[in-house]
Amino acid sequence: MRRIFVRSCSLIALGAGAFGAAPLLAQTLPGDPVNTTEEEIENAESVPTEVPQDDGVISPIVVQGFRAALETSVAEKRNSELILESVTAEDIGKLPDSSIGESIARLPGVTSQRLNGRANVISIRGLGPDFSQTLLNGREQTSTGDARAVEFDQYPAEVVNQVVVYKTPSASLVGQGLVGTIDVRTIRPLEAKERVFAIGARGSYADIGALNSGSKDTGYRVNATYVDQFADDSLGLALSASYVDEPYQLQEYNAWGYADQNGDALLGGAKPYVTSTTLKRFGTTGTLQYRPADEWMVTLDAFYSNFDDDQIKRGIELPLGFGGGFGVSFVPNSGAVTDGTYTSGTFQNVRGVIRNDVFNRKADLYSGGLNVNYEGDDGWNFFADFGYSRTDRNELSIESYSGTGYGPTGGAADTIGFTLDETGATFSPTLNYSDPNLIVLTDPLGWGGNRVQGGYYNNRIVKDELKQYRIEVSKEIEDSFISAVTFGLNYTDRDKSLTPDEFFITFGGAQSAPLPSNLLRDPTDLTYLGLGPIVSYDPRDLIDSGVYTLERNTSNDVPAKAYRIAENLMTMYLQGNIDQTFGSAVLTGNFGVQAINTVQKSSGLAFAGGQQVAVTAGASYWDVLPSVNLSLRFDSGFVIRAAAAREIMRPRLDDLRVAISYGIDNTNAALSPTGQIPFLNGGGGNPELRPYRANAVDLNFEKYFGTSGVIALQLFYKDVKSFIDTAPFTFDYSGFPLPAGPVPATRIGLLNAPTNTGGGNLYGAELSATVPFNIATEALEGFGVTGGVGYTKTEIENAQGTVTQIPGYSEWVANGTLYFEKYGFNARGSVRYRSEFLGDFTGFGGSPTRRIALGETIIDAQIGYDFDGGTLDGLSVYLQGQNLTDTPFRSVTSSENPLQVLDYQLYGRRFLAGFTYRF
């Protein structure tokens, strides 16, 4: 039973600051860079202390739960040949974290960006999600976004066994990223050895309240896990399922930007919202293992996730300092100025746009594979693996406008005062925006031009499919400095497309329409910003009832967003493993080389002088990636690691789109690559884009304390040889048709698009520890701490040769968990911090927007009790609080101007109570 408590895990633990290598229940494909023997596993597990029982039988005291998870991670980190971190489940059915993203964010050198209060994207070593790769059971995965980055709130943590973050690559690690590779793993039933059946449930409460009519402040999730073995343990089955129905509430202040008012910054406009999100997610995994003989293992696994994120956003958009074209005027001498920014003032003739917007994202993820593994008695090993991943995503955005009348001169105008501080602006209006007799459906500011536009309907249809084929052969060599040699081939075929479907919302030729009384909801309260209540409705009801008319957008802007990318990768690798004794020390590790041939093609529409033309373009290239990982291990528990590698990360898939708008430039001879006019000049995507590339070195010093503690110092340096930046560059338009007009002398022209530029360097240090306090004194048995702090410095140059800020980069990242676990009682407090970073936001239509996000500190805590014996044996209960200090998410125009707030978002605290029961 000792091994079951340590190894049979299916959920990620709170305080997943557990730091180490892949936990023991990890799916380890043959060829994965983990050299853990059965003897090492036995020695790594918690050591039982024998105590006499009444019947005279000696029984072990078993360390389980969170402490066992930490011990497992420490043991695997010690035995691994790569530099990595991991989080592991503490027990079957236990999950305090909402998603695996929150658990990963507690690892040293790793952090996350919150979306609606959830941790959905991960940054490693100061670089954003575009610089790391995610695998599921060792296989590459499709993504739910436009790029390659996986959004981790798609994956229910209840169906995940553990996560490994590789910080250095090896030749046999296929699908590696520039700064790290995240491998999400599920249960392997024949490793569990015993039958396990667990169920769990929890309720959640958002203390910020139900902010929109029809929304909730309470939710729930349920999950179940079943693991069993049959036919003398030759056949194993593992099934896990999870369902979530939980709300997320958000109070949001957003500024258009800041206008110049006599040399001082004046609030240009505001767009405050209250947002209510209902997340419904069903996820399930299944694994079937068959061992027909000792040498053979066949593993079939599958994963499915259905994700429905339905969001209603209600607020008001106010043209202020930028509203001169709409008749808005700032009252002179009406406000005060602090540090060059107006902190108060009054605007006249303001016509606000009341917004009732919908954002609904639905996604189905399918993933699975078949693995056949042979391990011979003669040292020959072989495996063949097939993996499949597909994501079908539908993102529907609906904007809906209403106001006092049509156009910037129609309807009643408002006089609005404001005050501004580091939390944003508060307002004092004179109109009642909740009066349905005052507010009508219309185009209040005339945004539609000649068309009366009451809103916009944008549906984005994304298909992403990936097939992966892999074979590997290895030979173990006895009594040799090189203990094994491995050769492998991997082929990946990926196809991703985006189809936009966009419409203007009109009233069938009318300038406005009354708000149907039967479709009105309870007013939405914006009192937190001084704006009071506003009229509320669901625009989908107006479409269904025929109040709204959808008029297709036929402009070139819509097909310019479309793309289809085909990417074929052939990877070959050769790796040698090292195992050599030097006196009292042992040198282990690996060295090898990986060669990747990339063939990328992008098809779609280009726009030659505004005329749509079908075009296909792309590129073919090689990358050769040598790597070495060395570990010098001493009997004292001290380990020195050194690693060096050539690393790459392929560009965002949407950056490879062929959609280019170009024409004949007959005026800018200074910009012409040849110095002559006319020449071809355009902008858009870049189907010939190459990867990010860097040379990296790592140095680790690790000290282990028995089987349960470690302190480690990690030093790293990356010499970035190729970066990607958007800038004008010389581009060959061969294969693109010429637009009408003067004929250029050459097809070599200029393109403003993502391009490969010179790089720079990235370096830093991470100090991490997992320390049970009983190392110092047995009086502190059960107490301990785990966590780390990381510092990263970047000096990356953009296309103009100046140092630029990298998306997701935080100079400082820290996290820690203080825990107590004994006598069935457990308590934990966790904190994670990240300094200022350049955050990715999604604008309307899915276009990425980047802003400077200020540093934040998140504090969580949990208490629980595990029943051991009696009628409640196997039952665990817990109570958790998330974001206990109600930390806001903030972005500004620059860190030097904290008063110029762009975003200020409050998520509130979340409280959760739940149980798990193991049969």
Short mmCIF file of N, CA, C and O in Angstrom, two decimals, residues 37 82 241 287 335 386 502 583 589 624 675 744 747:
data_model
loop_
_atom_site.label_atom_id
_atom_site.label_comp_id
_atom_site.label_asym_id
_atom_site.label_seq_id
_atom_site.Cartn_x
_atom_site.Cartn_y
_atom_site.Cartn_z
N THR A 37 15.85 3.81 -11.95
CA THR A 37 15.71 2.37 -11.81
C THR A 37 14.70 2.04 -10.73
O THR A 37 14.34 2.87 -9.89
N LEU A 82 18.09 15.62 -16.79
CA LEU A 82 17.81 16.96 -17.29
C LEU A 82 17.50 17.89 -16.13
O LEU A 82 17.13 17.47 -15.05
N ALA A 241 -12.65 11.37 -15.08
CA ALA A 241 -13.60 12.31 -15.67
C ALA A 241 -13.82 13.46 -14.70
O ALA A 241 -13.75 13.29 -13.48
N THR A 287 -6.95 5.24 -20.29
CA THR A 287 -5.70 4.57 -20.66
C THR A 287 -5.88 3.07 -20.49
O THR A 287 -6.36 2.59 -19.45
N GLY A 335 -9.89 70.97 -13.70
CA GLY A 335 -9.27 69.84 -13.02
C GLY A 335 -7.91 70.14 -12.46
O GLY A 335 -7.36 71.23 -12.63
N PHE A 386 2.31 6.48 -32.06
CA PHE A 386 1.48 7.32 -32.91
C PHE A 386 0.66 8.23 -32.02
O PHE A 386 0.04 7.78 -31.06
N GLU A 502 -18.04 37.45 -40.36
CA GLU A 502 -18.33 38.71 -39.69
C GLU A 502 -19.50 39.45 -40.34
O GLU A 502 -19.66 39.43 -41.56
N GLY A 583 36.00 7.71 -8.61
CA GLY A 583 36.24 7.73 -7.18
C GLY A 583 34.94 7.62 -6.40
O GLY A 583 34.16 6.68 -6.58
N GLY A 589 24.63 11.26 -17.54
CA GLY A 589 24.13 12.29 -18.44
C GLY A 589 23.90 11.75 -19.83
O GLY A 589 23.76 10.53 -20.04
N VAL A 624 19.89 22.11 -36.91
CA VAL A 624 20.71 21.07 -36.28
C VAL A 624 20.93 21.49 -34.83
O VAL A 624 21.47 22.57 -34.57
N GLY A 675 16.39 51.15 -54.32
CA GLY A 675 16.54 52.58 -54.48
C GLY A 675 15.79 53.14 -55.68
O GLY A 675 15.94 54.32 -56.00
N PRO A 744 7.04 47.32 -61.77
CA PRO A 744 8.35 47.48 -61.13
C PRO A 744 9.41 46.69 -61.88
O PRO A 744 9.13 45.69 -62.55
N ARG A 747 10.77 41.91 -58.73
CA ARG A 747 9.78 41.45 -57.76
C ARG A 747 10.31 41.57 -56.32
O ARG A 747 9.61 41.21 -55.39
#
